[in-house]
mmCIF file of C-alpha atoms in Angstrom:
data_model
loop_
_atom_site.group_PDB
_atom_site.id
_atom_site.type_symbol
_atom_site.label_atom_id
_atom_site.label_comp_id
_atom_site.label_asym_id
_atom_site.label_seq_id
_atom_site.Cartn_x
_atom_site.Cartn_y
_atom_site.Cartn_z
ATOM 1 C CA MET A 1 121.932 116.940 89.101
ATOM 2 C CA THR A 2 120.834 119.969 90.993
ATOM 3 C CA VAL A 3 120.790 123.294 89.225
ATOM 4 C CA ASP A 4 120.360 126.518 91.187
ATOM 5 C CA THR A 5 119.437 129.404 88.944
ATOM 6 C CA ALA A 6 120.276 132.981 89.833
ATOM 7 C CA VAL A 7 120.314 136.329 88.097
ATOM 8 C CA ASP A 8 123.905 136.124 86.991
ATOM 9 C CA SER A 9 125.174 132.697 87.986
ATOM 10 C CA MET A 10 124.390 129.022 87.836
ATOM 11 C CA THR A 11 125.933 126.191 89.787
ATOM 12 C CA VAL A 12 125.766 122.569 88.704
ATOM 13 C CA ASP A 13 126.311 119.653 91.069
ATOM 14 C CA THR A 14 126.785 116.301 89.397
ATOM 15 C CA ALA A 15 125.345 113.133 90.936
ATOM 16 C CA VAL A 16 126.394 109.514 90.811
ATOM 17 C CA ASP A 17 124.244 107.467 88.423
ATOM 18 C CA THR A 18 121.637 105.331 90.115
ATOM 19 C CA CYS A 19 119.981 102.222 88.717
ATOM 20 C CA LEU A 20 116.530 100.789 89.074
ATOM 21 C CA GLU A 21 116.000 97.075 89.376
ATOM 22 C CA SER A 22 115.279 95.023 86.311
ATOM 23 C CA ASP A 23 116.186 96.484 82.964
ATOM 24 C CA VAL A 24 115.472 100.126 83.696
ATOM 25 C CA GLU A 25 118.079 102.577 84.863
ATOM 26 C CA VAL A 26 117.547 106.121 85.966
ATOM 27 C CA SER A 27 120.628 108.234 86.295
ATOM 28 C CA GLY A 28 121.136 111.693 87.657
ATOM 29 C CA ALA A 29 121.767 113.650 84.501
ATOM 30 C CA VAL A 30 124.531 116.224 84.410
ATOM 31 C CA THR A 31 123.820 119.427 82.584
ATOM 32 C CA PRO A 32 126.962 120.575 80.739
ATOM 33 C CA LYS A 33 127.985 124.179 81.464
ATOM 34 C CA SER A 34 127.195 124.928 77.856
ATOM 35 C CA ALA A 35 123.780 123.362 78.534
ATOM 36 C CA ALA A 36 123.785 121.747 75.115
ATOM 37 C CA PRO A 37 120.434 120.077 74.447
ATOM 38 C CA SER A 38 120.295 116.314 74.496
ATOM 39 C CA SER A 39 118.737 114.073 71.932
ATOM 40 C CA ALA A 40 115.181 112.174 71.668
ATOM 41 C CA GLN A 41 108.229 109.644 74.239
ATOM 42 C CA GLU A 42 109.031 107.097 72.470
ATOM 43 C CA GLN A 43 108.052 108.107 75.172
ATOM 44 C CA GLU A 44 106.882 106.224 73.185
ATOM 45 C CA SER A 45 106.375 103.179 74.924
ATOM 46 C CA GLY A 46 109.139 100.922 74.027
ATOM 47 C CA ASP A 47 111.024 103.452 72.660
ATOM 48 C CA VAL A 48 108.693 104.577 74.977
ATOM 49 C CA SER A 49 107.264 107.020 76.992
ATOM 50 C CA ARG A 50 104.066 109.228 78.306
ATOM 51 C CA ASP A 51 105.101 107.429 76.822
ATOM 52 C CA ARG A 52 107.184 106.794 79.045
ATOM 53 C CA GLY A 53 110.316 106.128 76.890
ATOM 54 C CA ALA A 54 111.834 106.377 73.459
ATOM 55 C CA THR A 55 113.488 103.863 71.161
ATOM 56 C CA ASP A 56 115.867 105.914 69.113
ATOM 57 C CA ASP A 57 119.437 105.463 70.203
ATOM 58 C CA GLY A 58 121.017 108.709 69.061
ATOM 59 C CA VAL A 59 121.823 111.331 71.664
ATOM 60 C CA THR A 60 123.182 114.684 70.616
ATOM 61 C CA THR A 61 124.441 115.881 73.958
ATOM 62 C CA ALA A 62 127.487 114.780 75.860
ATOM 63 C CA PRO A 63 126.758 111.874 78.230
ATOM 64 C CA PRO A 64 126.644 112.587 81.959
ATOM 65 C CA GLU A 65 129.811 112.241 83.979
ATOM 66 C CA ILE A 66 129.839 108.884 85.679
ATOM 67 C CA VAL A 67 131.551 108.284 88.983
ATOM 68 C CA SER A 68 132.889 104.752 89.003
ATOM 69 C CA SER A 69 132.396 102.477 91.971
ATOM 70 C CA SER A 70 135.306 101.593 94.239
ATOM 71 C CA GLU A 71 137.778 98.989 93.012
ATOM 72 C CA SER A 72 137.301 95.411 94.090
ATOM 73 C CA ASP A 73 139.419 94.019 96.920
ATOM 74 C CA VAL A 74 140.160 90.868 94.907
ATOM 75 C CA ASP A 75 143.842 90.191 94.155
ATOM 76 C CA VAL A 76 143.741 90.485 90.365
ATOM 77 C CA ALA A 77 147.126 88.849 89.834
ATOM 78 C CA GLU A 78 146.179 85.810 91.892
ATOM 79 C CA LEU A 79 142.774 85.581 90.244
ATOM 80 C CA PHE A 80 144.347 85.651 86.779
ATOM 81 C CA ALA A 81 146.868 82.981 87.734
ATOM 82 C CA THR A 82 144.135 80.755 89.155
ATOM 83 C CA HIS A 83 142.095 80.821 85.956
ATOM 84 C CA THR A 84 145.138 80.323 83.736
ATOM 85 C CA GLY A 85 146.796 77.615 85.813
ATOM 86 C CA GLY A 86 149.492 80.037 86.920
ATOM 87 C CA ALA A 87 152.169 79.449 89.491
ATOM 88 C CA THR A 88 150.304 80.711 92.538
ATOM 89 C CA SER A 89 149.632 78.282 95.381
ATOM 90 C CA SER A 90 145.859 78.663 95.028
ATOM 91 C CA GLY A 91 146.123 78.023 91.278
ATOM 92 C CA ARG A 92 148.040 74.787 91.807
ATOM 93 C CA ALA A 93 145.603 73.639 94.492
ATOM 94 C CA ASN A 94 142.594 74.239 92.262
ATOM 95 C CA ALA A 95 144.262 72.451 89.355
ATOM 96 C CA ALA A 96 145.046 69.407 91.521
ATOM 97 C CA LYS A 97 141.502 69.377 92.884
ATOM 98 C CA ASN A 98 140.017 69.453 89.403
ATOM 99 C CA THR A 99 142.350 66.641 88.303
ATOM 100 C CA ARG A 100 141.291 64.375 91.186
ATOM 101 C CA ARG A 101 137.666 65.088 90.433
ATOM 102 C CA ALA A 102 138.114 64.108 86.789
ATOM 103 C CA GLU A 103 139.899 60.855 87.728
ATOM 104 C CA ALA A 104 137.074 59.887 90.074
ATOM 105 C CA THR A 105 134.462 60.060 87.328
ATOM 106 C CA PRO A 106 135.942 58.443 84.204
ATOM 107 C CA PHE A 107 134.174 58.576 80.863
ATOM 108 C CA ASP A 108 132.397 55.324 79.924
ATOM 109 C CA GLU A 109 132.340 54.790 76.174
ATOM 110 C CA ARG A 110 129.242 52.576 76.433
ATOM 111 C CA THR A 111 127.115 54.827 78.631
ATOM 112 C CA GLY A 112 128.617 58.205 77.759
ATOM 113 C CA PRO A 113 129.549 60.899 80.267
ATOM 114 C CA ASN A 114 129.203 60.445 83.988
ATOM 115 C CA LYS A 115 125.741 60.868 85.481
ATOM 116 C CA ARG A 116 126.389 64.402 86.637
ATOM 117 C CA GLU A 117 127.377 65.559 83.156
ATOM 118 C CA LYS A 118 124.551 63.617 81.563
ATOM 119 C CA GLY A 119 122.099 65.118 83.980
ATOM 120 C CA LYS A 120 123.125 68.637 83.030
ATOM 121 C CA LYS A 121 122.818 67.918 79.338
ATOM 122 C CA GLY A 122 119.531 66.116 79.852
ATOM 123 C CA ARG A 123 117.765 69.046 81.479
ATOM 124 C CA LYS A 124 114.780 70.197 79.509
ATOM 125 C CA LYS A 125 114.640 73.800 78.453
ATOM 126 C CA LYS A 126 111.775 75.784 79.860
ATOM 127 C CA ASN A 127 109.055 76.350 77.336
ATOM 128 C CA LYS A 128 108.881 79.938 76.237
ATOM 129 C CA ARG A 129 105.561 81.726 76.577
ATOM 130 C CA ALA A 130 103.642 81.328 73.340
ATOM 131 C CA GLU A 131 103.322 84.628 71.506
ATOM 132 C CA PRO A 132 99.621 85.514 71.166
ATOM 133 C CA PRO A 133 98.380 86.867 67.855
ATOM 134 C CA MET A 134 98.631 90.608 67.377
ATOM 135 C CA PRO A 135 95.252 92.317 67.882
ATOM 136 C CA THR A 136 93.571 93.420 64.674
ATOM 137 C CA ASP A 137 93.480 97.061 65.763
ATOM 138 C CA VAL A 138 97.265 96.988 66.239
ATOM 139 C CA ALA A 139 97.962 94.938 63.109
ATOM 140 C CA ALA A 140 96.046 97.553 61.118
ATOM 141 C CA HIS A 141 98.789 100.039 61.982
ATOM 142 C CA PRO A 142 102.213 98.553 61.104
ATOM 143 C CA GLU A 143 103.992 101.386 62.919
ATOM 144 C CA LEU A 144 102.609 100.047 66.214
ATOM 145 C CA ALA A 145 104.158 96.605 65.853
ATOM 146 C CA LYS A 146 107.348 97.497 67.711
ATOM 147 C CA TYR A 147 105.313 98.784 70.660
ATOM 148 C CA TRP A 148 103.246 95.597 70.726
ATOM 149 C CA TYR A 149 106.357 93.493 71.132
ATOM 150 C CA GLN A 150 107.400 95.701 74.062
ATOM 151 C CA ARG A 151 103.961 95.682 75.709
ATOM 152 C CA TYR A 152 105.165 94.083 78.949
ATOM 153 C CA ARG A 153 107.532 97.000 79.448
ATOM 154 C CA LEU A 154 104.547 99.305 79.275
ATOM 155 C CA PHE A 155 102.325 97.223 81.553
ATOM 156 C CA SER A 156 103.652 94.101 83.263
ATOM 157 C CA ARG A 157 100.056 92.919 83.703
ATOM 158 C CA PHE A 158 99.169 93.521 80.073
ATOM 159 C CA ASP A 159 97.656 90.051 79.611
ATOM 160 C CA GLU A 160 95.124 90.699 82.365
ATOM 161 C CA GLY A 161 93.094 92.979 80.131
ATOM 162 C CA ILE A 162 95.010 96.274 79.763
ATOM 163 C CA ARG A 163 93.382 98.604 77.229
ATOM 164 C CA LEU A 164 95.155 101.171 75.036
ATOM 165 C CA ASP A 165 94.069 103.326 72.119
ATOM 166 C CA ARG A 166 96.342 103.994 69.148
ATOM 167 C CA GLU A 167 97.995 107.099 70.628
ATOM 168 C CA ALA A 168 98.622 105.389 73.954
ATOM 169 C CA TRP A 169 100.892 102.782 72.352
ATOM 170 C CA PHE A 170 103.588 105.381 71.694
ATOM 171 C CA SER A 171 102.862 107.744 74.569
ATOM 172 C CA VAL A 172 102.618 105.447 77.591
ATOM 173 C CA THR A 173 105.385 105.719 80.155
ATOM 174 C CA PRO A 174 107.149 102.349 80.586
ATOM 175 C CA GLU A 175 106.165 100.802 83.890
ATOM 176 C CA ARG A 176 109.649 100.694 85.421
ATOM 177 C CA ILE A 177 110.184 104.377 84.718
ATOM 178 C CA ALA A 178 106.708 105.183 86.053
ATOM 179 C CA GLU A 179 107.479 103.291 89.263
ATOM 180 C CA HIS A 180 110.610 105.357 89.831
ATOM 181 C CA GLN A 181 108.830 108.634 89.102
ATOM 182 C CA ALA A 182 106.042 107.671 91.508
ATOM 183 C CA GLU A 183 108.570 107.073 94.258
ATOM 184 C CA ARG A 184 110.085 110.504 93.642
ATOM 185 C CA CYS A 185 106.601 112.057 93.805
ATOM 186 C CA ARG A 186 105.535 110.283 96.997
ATOM 187 C CA CYS A 187 103.059 112.499 98.914
ATOM 188 C CA ASP A 188 99.465 112.656 100.175
ATOM 189 C CA VAL A 189 97.736 114.096 97.103
ATOM 190 C CA VAL A 190 99.189 114.177 93.594
ATOM 191 C CA VAL A 191 97.744 115.387 90.295
ATOM 192 C CA ASP A 192 98.500 113.548 87.045
ATOM 193 C CA ALA A 193 97.655 116.352 84.624
ATOM 194 C CA PHE A 194 97.695 114.307 81.405
ATOM 195 C CA CYS A 195 96.862 110.794 82.586
ATOM 196 C CA GLY A 196 96.186 109.160 79.213
ATOM 197 C CA VAL A 197 95.354 105.465 79.784
ATOM 198 C CA GLY A 198 96.717 105.597 83.322
ATOM 199 C CA SER A 199 100.291 104.313 83.258
ATOM 200 C CA ASN A 200 101.578 107.022 85.608
ATOM 201 C CA ALA A 201 98.390 107.400 87.652
ATOM 202 C CA ILE A 202 98.453 103.685 88.501
ATOM 203 C CA GLN A 203 102.009 103.797 89.841
ATOM 204 C CA LEU A 204 101.360 107.069 91.686
ATOM 205 C CA ALA A 205 98.467 105.333 93.446
ATOM 206 C CA PHE A 206 100.952 102.912 94.999
ATOM 207 C CA THR A 207 103.013 105.709 96.610
ATOM 208 C CA CYS A 208 100.435 108.454 97.257
ATOM 209 C CA LYS A 209 97.261 108.415 99.328
ATOM 210 C CA ARG A 210 95.173 109.996 96.588
ATOM 211 C CA VAL A 211 95.616 110.646 92.875
ATOM 212 C CA VAL A 212 93.657 113.108 90.746
ATOM 213 C CA ALA A 213 93.983 111.946 87.134
ATOM 214 C CA VAL A 214 92.996 114.446 84.452
ATOM 215 C CA ASP A 215 92.604 114.007 80.695
ATOM 216 C CA ILE A 216 90.590 115.760 78.030
ATOM 217 C CA ASP A 217 89.776 112.518 76.170
ATOM 218 C CA PRO A 218 86.809 110.588 77.692
ATOM 219 C CA LEU A 219 87.927 107.328 76.049
ATOM 220 C CA LYS A 220 91.394 107.555 77.574
ATOM 221 C CA VAL A 221 89.884 108.243 80.985
ATOM 222 C CA ALA A 222 87.627 105.198 80.612
ATOM 223 C CA TYR A 223 90.643 103.055 79.700
ATOM 224 C CA ALA A 224 92.640 104.523 82.586
ATOM 225 C CA ARG A 225 89.891 103.621 85.045
ATOM 226 C CA HIS A 226 89.719 100.094 83.645
ATOM 227 C CA ASN A 227 93.503 99.648 83.792
ATOM 228 C CA ALA A 228 93.555 100.931 87.367
ATOM 229 C CA ARG A 229 91.091 98.172 88.273
ATOM 230 C CA VAL A 230 93.460 95.616 86.742
ATOM 231 C CA TYR A 231 96.166 96.838 89.140
ATOM 232 C CA GLY A 232 93.752 97.086 92.063
ATOM 233 C CA VAL A 233 94.186 100.817 92.713
ATOM 234 C CA ALA A 234 91.039 102.338 91.163
ATOM 235 C CA ASP A 235 89.696 103.242 94.613
ATOM 236 C CA ARG A 236 92.632 105.616 95.166
ATOM 237 C CA ILE A 237 92.269 107.532 91.915
ATOM 238 C CA GLU A 238 89.770 110.292 91.139
ATOM 239 C CA PHE A 239 89.363 110.573 87.371
ATOM 240 C CA VAL A 240 88.492 113.918 85.817
ATOM 241 C CA VAL A 241 87.528 114.481 82.183
ATOM 242 C CA GLY A 242 88.620 117.991 81.356
ATOM 243 C CA ASP A 243 91.149 120.384 79.831
ATOM 244 C CA TRP A 244 94.156 120.772 82.134
ATOM 245 C CA MET A 245 94.499 124.449 81.273
ATOM 246 C CA GLU A 246 90.953 125.049 82.535
ATOM 247 C CA VAL A 247 90.787 122.530 85.377
ATOM 248 C CA ALA A 248 94.127 123.348 87.050
ATOM 249 C CA PRO A 249 93.025 126.474 88.970
ATOM 250 C CA SER A 250 90.366 124.465 90.795
ATOM 251 C CA LEU A 251 92.660 121.694 91.995
ATOM 252 C CA LYS A 252 94.659 121.312 95.211
ATOM 253 C CA ALA A 253 97.549 118.898 95.666
ATOM 254 C CA ASP A 254 101.023 118.453 97.125
ATOM 255 C CA VAL A 255 102.666 117.463 93.833
ATOM 256 C CA VAL A 256 101.822 117.832 90.143
ATOM 257 C CA PHE A 257 103.075 115.273 87.635
ATOM 258 C CA LEU A 258 103.183 116.502 84.042
ATOM 259 C CA SER A 259 103.497 114.203 81.040
ATOM 260 C CA PRO A 260 101.999 116.419 78.334
ATOM 261 C CA PRO A 261 101.531 115.223 74.742
ATOM 262 C CA TRP A 262 104.741 115.498 72.707
ATOM 263 C CA GLY A 263 103.177 115.680 69.265
ATOM 264 C CA GLY A 264 103.585 112.027 68.254
ATOM 265 C CA PRO A 265 106.684 109.957 67.377
ATOM 266 C CA GLU A 266 107.886 112.647 64.982
ATOM 267 C CA TYR A 267 109.484 114.460 67.914
ATOM 268 C CA ALA A 268 112.363 111.992 67.750
ATOM 269 C CA LYS A 269 113.346 113.246 64.314
ATOM 270 C CA GLU A 270 114.236 116.660 65.711
ATOM 271 C CA LYS A 271 117.803 117.354 66.753
ATOM 272 C CA VAL A 272 116.555 119.479 69.649
ATOM 273 C CA TYR A 273 113.029 119.353 71.054
ATOM 274 C CA ASP A 274 111.549 122.740 71.964
ATOM 275 C CA VAL A 275 108.950 122.522 74.763
ATOM 276 C CA HIS A 276 107.770 126.020 73.896
ATOM 277 C CA THR A 277 106.980 125.532 70.207
ATOM 278 C CA MET A 278 106.845 121.771 69.519
ATOM 279 C CA MET A 279 104.435 120.615 72.196
ATOM 280 C CA PRO A 280 100.762 120.735 71.164
ATOM 281 C CA ILE A 281 100.333 122.854 74.313
ATOM 282 C CA ASP A 282 103.073 125.347 75.215
ATOM 283 C CA GLY A 283 105.219 123.700 77.888
ATOM 284 C CA PHE A 284 105.809 127.013 79.639
ATOM 285 C CA ALA A 285 102.056 127.656 79.868
ATOM 286 C CA ILE A 286 101.541 124.149 81.271
ATOM 287 C CA MET A 287 104.089 124.843 84.006
ATOM 288 C CA GLU A 288 102.416 128.151 84.885
ATOM 289 C CA LYS A 289 99.132 126.334 85.505
ATOM 290 C CA ALA A 290 100.883 123.718 87.640
ATOM 291 C CA ARG A 291 102.413 126.435 89.822
ATOM 292 C CA LEU A 292 98.930 127.625 90.701
ATOM 293 C CA ILE A 293 98.723 124.382 92.678
ATOM 294 C CA THR A 294 102.270 123.788 93.942
ATOM 295 C CA ASN A 295 105.931 124.382 93.177
ATOM 296 C CA ASP A 296 106.679 120.668 93.568
ATOM 297 C CA ILE A 297 106.414 119.540 89.959
ATOM 298 C CA ALA A 298 107.744 116.655 87.858
ATOM 299 C CA LEU A 299 107.923 117.202 84.085
ATOM 300 C CA TYR A 300 108.363 114.220 81.748
ATOM 301 C CA VAL A 301 109.824 115.152 78.373
ATOM 302 C CA PRO A 302 111.616 113.668 75.317
ATOM 303 C CA ARG A 303 115.282 112.779 75.608
ATOM 304 C CA ASN A 304 116.280 115.417 73.055
ATOM 305 C CA THR A 305 114.627 118.263 74.970
ATOM 306 C CA ASN A 306 116.494 121.557 75.207
ATOM 307 C CA VAL A 307 118.014 121.367 78.697
ATOM 308 C CA ASN A 308 118.400 125.159 78.824
ATOM 309 C CA GLN A 309 114.614 125.395 78.693
ATOM 310 C CA LEU A 310 114.203 122.919 81.529
ATOM 311 C CA VAL A 311 116.569 125.023 83.625
ATOM 312 C CA SER A 312 114.781 128.259 82.768
ATOM 313 C CA LEU A 313 111.462 126.735 83.852
ATOM 314 C CA ALA A 314 112.824 126.686 87.413
ATOM 315 C CA GLY A 315 112.694 130.482 87.503
ATOM 316 C CA LEU A 316 115.069 132.839 89.274
ATOM 317 C CA GLY A 317 116.339 131.259 92.470
ATOM 318 C CA GLY A 318 114.545 128.002 91.693
ATOM 319 C CA LYS A 319 115.955 124.493 91.543
ATOM 320 C CA VAL A 320 115.683 121.752 88.967
ATOM 321 C CA GLU A 321 117.044 118.225 88.821
ATOM 322 C CA VAL A 322 117.175 116.707 85.343
ATOM 323 C CA GLU A 323 117.126 112.934 85.363
ATOM 324 C CA GLN A 324 117.899 110.621 82.453
ATOM 325 C CA ASN A 325 115.564 107.641 82.056
ATOM 326 C CA LEU A 326 117.092 104.556 80.444
ATOM 327 C CA LEU A 327 115.821 101.166 79.304
ATOM 328 C CA ASN A 328 118.350 98.406 78.670
ATOM 329 C CA GLY A 329 121.124 100.971 78.906
ATOM 330 C CA LYS A 330 119.593 103.212 76.218
ATOM 331 C CA LEU A 331 118.539 106.781 76.916
ATOM 332 C CA LYS A 332 114.790 107.089 76.390
ATOM 333 C CA THR A 333 113.467 110.183 78.119
ATOM 334 C CA LEU A 334 114.144 112.912 80.667
ATOM 335 C CA THR A 335 112.317 113.827 83.858
ATOM 336 C CA ALA A 336 112.825 117.272 85.392
ATOM 337 C CA TYR A 337 111.998 117.699 89.082
ATOM 338 C CA TYR A 338 111.268 121.113 90.576
ATOM 339 C CA GLY A 339 110.757 122.630 94.011
ATOM 340 C CA GLY A 340 110.738 120.224 96.926
ATOM 341 C CA LEU A 341 111.161 117.212 94.638
ATOM 342 C CA VAL A 342 114.813 118.139 94.015
#
């Protein structure tokens, strides 16, 4: 959805929903004319989010308008008749064919079904991957259990040594969402202003020549560097330990990716999330710092964020595209794209 803001008018162009591969869908969100805020980082990881995503299912705003795909060219009447043994010529032909096939392979009471049927039944089921024990640091916090069971959504290579601290479990952006965001932010140099343990920085390194990953927490930066090595992209990321609000003026980049802290899982309990008052750091102030670098900005926020605020952040004459991020068909988070990213 593209929103052009002006002094006394606003136009909204709806977009057809698009889907990512696997179980993640990202659809062009449509901002209602009333701009009613939508509902819930789980982002939280499996809910997830900087999470990249959230797990709560409730959404307070009207769903985006969906443009259906073109109708199939299949003759529905004939198809129905074929499956029900109807009077169409194709239906009779299929029925006769199936009858001949059954007569050619009679059931033997001594040996059971024919070899083909026996073979199908005799196939061994693939062994499911054994569930490893939950780490003691995760088990010590029962509220993290649901994120543990969704760990492969956060990092597909989790078993290769991915490291997370307690906060990262519910603030990491799910990998499939991060991949899509990275594609949208493709450029030469990109800044990940709140990199955390590196979920976004890692994916950005696959689409951009250079990534500057910033975080105020030295432990998170150490984990992010380690996780980047797991994915083989550490050589393309420059890690900076520092406060974004202080470091921003000294940075240069083509795009800035913002996934600021949301204040913990409690954000999901709010009917409407206010980026101005509910974020640990004022969302409007964060955007001002980003604009010192570039106008091409991506902002990752909870699904229940006040859409009117996202529009106002574009400024007079600016553009914003608000995108809904879904996992398994459930709305998790929103990503707002500004400037040349629209």
